[in-house]
Amino acid sequence: MSRTTYKELEGKIESTLQFLRDELKKIKSGRANPSIVEDILVEAYGDMQPIKNVATISVADPQLLTVQPWDKSLVEPISKGIQEANIGINPAVSGDLIRLPLPQLTEERRVEYVKLMKEKLEEARIAVRAVRKDVLVGLQNKEKDGDMGEDDLNRMEKHVQNVVDKANEEIEEIGTHKEEELMKV
């Protein structure tokens, strides 16, 4: 397999896996994690900004996040933005600090989050299959054009499948870890 095709395959698969990791971080596990609120858009300086660009988000304890705006005039817009994001967290403002107590997850909610997580895993598997299909079609076209022989094509197809199998194993591993995290009381 040409280095470009191989790097392209690995790059696309890695970006798919990173997107999956980022999406799963947004699924609340009942534990405080800055990723729950960092991308919420708030009005700041006449524009919409993610909270992570205008404040420091910290984990005070396993059930509490704190948001410390860099500019005290942003306390209210950040608090309002979190409320309007409809994520089940009610901000408590004390001075220039915003406290975000995280409610305990019910068993029913945990099961819903596991279901959502499995949907995200399936989306990642579909994306990996699409990458595999694109690479294989490209290789078959090269073989058809006479740029490579049938033996090379077969060898490269096996290599592509090995890379895809490893990616699918990693997707399963990520899913197993997140499910354990979600179901842990």
Short mmCIF file of C-alpha atoms in Angstrom, two decimals:
data_model
loop_
_atom_site.label_atom_id
_atom_site.label_comp_id
_atom_site.label_asym_id
_atom_site.label_seq_id
_atom_site.Cartn_x
_atom_site.Cartn_y
_atom_site.Cartn_z
CA MET A 1 0.00 0.00 0.00
CA SER A 2 1.37 3.38 -0.85
CA ARG A 3 2.39 5.46 2.12
CA THR A 4 -0.15 8.14 1.22
CA THR A 5 -3.05 5.68 1.15
CA TYR A 6 -1.91 4.08 4.40
CA LYS A 7 -1.47 7.44 6.18
CA GLU A 8 -4.82 8.62 4.82
CA LEU A 9 -6.54 5.45 6.08
CA GLU A 10 -4.98 5.70 9.53
CA GLY A 11 -5.60 9.46 9.72
CA LYS A 12 -9.29 9.14 8.87
CA ILE A 13 -9.78 6.27 11.29
CA GLU A 14 -7.95 8.11 14.08
CA SER A 15 -10.07 11.21 13.54
CA THR A 16 -13.19 9.02 13.70
CA LEU A 17 -12.01 7.50 16.98
CA GLN A 18 -11.16 10.93 18.41
CA PHE A 19 -14.60 12.23 17.42
CA LEU A 20 -16.15 9.23 19.19
CA ARG A 21 -14.11 9.90 22.34
CA ASP A 22 -15.16 13.56 22.30
CA GLU A 23 -18.83 12.66 21.81
CA LEU A 24 -18.75 10.13 24.65
CA LYS A 25 -17.20 12.68 27.00
CA LYS A 26 -20.36 14.73 26.59
CA ILE A 27 -22.51 11.89 27.92
CA LYS A 28 -22.80 12.50 31.65
CA SER A 29 -21.73 9.65 33.88
CA GLY A 30 -22.83 11.30 37.11
CA ARG A 31 -19.27 12.45 37.76
CA ALA A 32 -18.06 16.00 37.31
CA ASN A 33 -16.23 16.49 34.02
CA PRO A 34 -15.51 19.89 32.42
CA SER A 35 -16.48 18.54 28.99
CA ILE A 36 -20.12 18.56 30.13
CA VAL A 37 -20.25 22.37 29.89
CA GLU A 38 -17.09 23.56 28.13
CA ASP A 39 -18.65 23.79 24.66
CA ILE A 40 -21.88 25.52 25.73
CA LEU A 41 -22.14 28.80 23.85
CA VAL A 42 -22.65 31.98 25.88
CA GLU A 43 -22.94 35.60 24.84
CA ALA A 44 -19.65 37.35 25.50
CA TYR A 45 -18.32 40.57 24.03
CA GLY A 46 -21.11 40.78 21.45
CA ASP A 47 -20.51 37.28 20.11
CA MET A 48 -21.29 33.68 21.03
CA GLN A 49 -18.31 31.96 22.69
CA PRO A 50 -17.86 28.49 24.21
CA ILE A 51 -17.50 28.66 28.00
CA LYS A 52 -13.97 27.22 27.79
CA ASN A 53 -12.90 30.40 25.92
CA VAL A 54 -14.13 32.81 28.62
CA ALA A 55 -13.76 30.95 31.93
CA THR A 56 -11.86 28.33 33.89
CA ILE A 57 -13.85 25.15 34.50
CA SER A 58 -12.72 23.04 37.47
CA VAL A 59 -13.80 19.84 39.18
CA ALA A 60 -14.34 20.78 42.84
CA ASP A 61 -15.45 17.28 43.84
CA PRO A 62 -16.98 14.27 42.05
CA GLN A 63 -20.43 15.90 42.02
CA LEU A 64 -19.50 19.58 41.59
CA LEU A 65 -18.06 21.69 38.79
CA THR A 66 -17.05 25.30 39.28
CA VAL A 67 -16.86 27.93 36.55
CA GLN A 68 -14.69 30.98 37.18
CA PRO A 69 -15.23 33.62 34.46
CA TRP A 70 -12.13 35.61 33.57
CA ASP A 71 -14.30 38.71 33.33
CA LYS A 72 -16.76 39.24 36.20
CA SER A 73 -19.30 40.76 33.81
CA LEU A 74 -19.73 37.31 32.23
CA VAL A 75 -21.07 35.58 35.37
CA GLU A 76 -24.73 36.15 34.44
CA PRO A 77 -24.41 35.30 30.71
CA ILE A 78 -22.56 32.07 31.56
CA SER A 79 -25.13 31.11 34.20
CA LYS A 80 -27.96 31.88 31.76
CA GLY A 81 -26.24 29.92 28.96
CA ILE A 82 -25.90 26.84 31.16
CA GLN A 83 -29.57 27.02 32.15
CA GLU A 84 -30.68 27.47 28.54
CA ALA A 85 -28.51 24.54 27.41
CA ASN A 86 -31.07 22.29 29.10
CA ILE A 87 -28.54 19.75 30.39
CA GLY A 88 -30.19 19.19 33.76
CA ILE A 89 -27.76 21.32 35.74
CA ASN A 90 -28.90 24.37 37.71
CA PRO A 91 -26.08 26.87 38.21
CA ALA A 92 -25.68 28.51 41.62
CA VAL A 93 -23.94 31.89 41.48
CA SER A 94 -21.91 32.97 44.49
CA GLY A 95 -20.00 36.18 43.85
CA ASP A 96 -17.92 35.71 40.73
CA LEU A 97 -17.98 31.89 40.94
CA ILE A 98 -20.61 29.65 39.37
CA ARG A 99 -21.19 26.31 41.09
CA LEU A 100 -22.68 23.46 39.08
CA PRO A 101 -23.91 20.66 41.35
CA LEU A 102 -24.44 17.50 39.31
CA PRO A 103 -27.53 15.47 40.19
CA GLN A 104 -27.15 11.75 40.83
CA LEU A 105 -28.17 9.69 37.82
CA THR A 106 -31.16 7.42 38.20
CA GLU A 107 -30.97 3.84 36.95
CA GLU A 108 -33.41 4.75 34.16
CA ARG A 109 -31.22 7.68 33.08
CA ARG A 110 -28.11 5.50 33.13
CA VAL A 111 -29.81 3.00 30.81
CA GLU A 112 -30.81 5.87 28.46
CA TYR A 113 -27.21 7.09 28.38
CA VAL A 114 -25.93 3.57 27.64
CA LYS A 115 -28.39 3.39 24.73
CA LEU A 116 -27.18 6.78 23.45
CA MET A 117 -23.57 5.64 23.83
CA LYS A 118 -24.27 2.51 21.77
CA GLU A 119 -25.77 4.68 19.02
CA LYS A 120 -22.56 6.73 18.99
CA LEU A 121 -20.49 3.53 18.79
CA GLU A 122 -22.53 2.34 15.81
CA GLU A 123 -22.05 5.71 14.08
CA ALA A 124 -18.29 5.30 14.55
CA ARG A 125 -18.39 1.75 13.13
CA ILE A 126 -20.31 3.02 10.10
CA ALA A 127 -17.75 5.81 9.59
CA VAL A 128 -14.89 3.28 9.76
CA ARG A 129 -16.65 1.05 7.20
CA ALA A 130 -17.09 4.07 4.91
CA VAL A 131 -13.37 4.83 5.15
CA ARG A 132 -12.57 1.19 4.38
CA LYS A 133 -14.89 1.26 1.35
CA ASP A 134 -13.30 4.45 -0.01
CA VAL A 135 -9.78 3.05 0.32
CA LEU A 136 -10.73 -0.30 -1.22
CA VAL A 137 -12.45 1.37 -4.18
CA GLY A 138 -9.32 3.47 -4.73
CA LEU A 139 -7.13 0.35 -4.64
CA GLN A 140 -9.44 -1.53 -7.02
CA ASN A 141 -9.33 1.40 -9.44
CA LYS A 142 -5.52 1.34 -9.35
CA GLU A 143 -5.60 -2.38 -10.12
CA LYS A 144 -8.10 -1.81 -12.94
CA ASP A 145 -5.89 0.92 -14.41
CA GLY A 146 -2.91 -1.43 -14.33
CA ASP A 147 -1.04 0.51 -11.63
CA MET A 148 -0.84 -2.60 -9.44
CA GLY A 149 -1.20 -6.34 -9.79
CA GLU A 150 -3.87 -8.61 -8.36
CA ASP A 151 -1.49 -10.03 -5.73
CA ASP A 152 -0.66 -6.53 -4.51
CA LEU A 153 -4.36 -5.69 -4.40
CA ASN A 154 -5.15 -8.77 -2.29
CA ARG A 155 -2.27 -8.06 0.09
CA MET A 156 -3.35 -4.43 0.51
CA GLU A 157 -7.00 -5.39 1.01
CA LYS A 158 -5.93 -7.69 3.86
CA HIS A 159 -3.84 -4.90 5.35
CA VAL A 160 -6.78 -2.47 5.15
CA GLN A 161 -9.01 -5.06 6.85
CA ASN A 162 -6.44 -5.51 9.65
CA VAL A 163 -6.40 -1.75 10.28
CA VAL A 164 -10.22 -1.67 10.29
CA ASP A 165 -10.38 -4.67 12.66
CA LYS A 166 -8.03 -2.90 15.09
CA ALA A 167 -10.19 0.23 14.90
CA ASN A 168 -13.33 -1.81 15.61
CA GLU A 169 -11.61 -3.44 18.60
CA GLU A 170 -10.72 0.00 19.91
CA ILE A 171 -14.33 1.17 19.43
CA GLU A 172 -15.51 -1.83 21.48
CA GLU A 173 -12.92 -1.11 24.17
CA ILE A 174 -13.97 2.55 24.36
CA GLY A 175 -17.63 1.46 24.59
CA THR A 176 -16.99 -1.10 27.32
CA HIS A 177 -15.08 1.45 29.38
CA LYS A 178 -17.81 4.11 28.99
CA GLU A 179 -20.58 1.62 29.82
CA GLU A 180 -18.78 0.62 33.03
CA GLU A 181 -18.40 4.31 33.88
CA LEU A 182 -22.10 4.98 33.23
CA MET A 183 -23.40 2.01 35.20
CA LYS A 184 -21.12 2.60 38.20
CA VAL A 185 -23.23 3.98 41.05
#
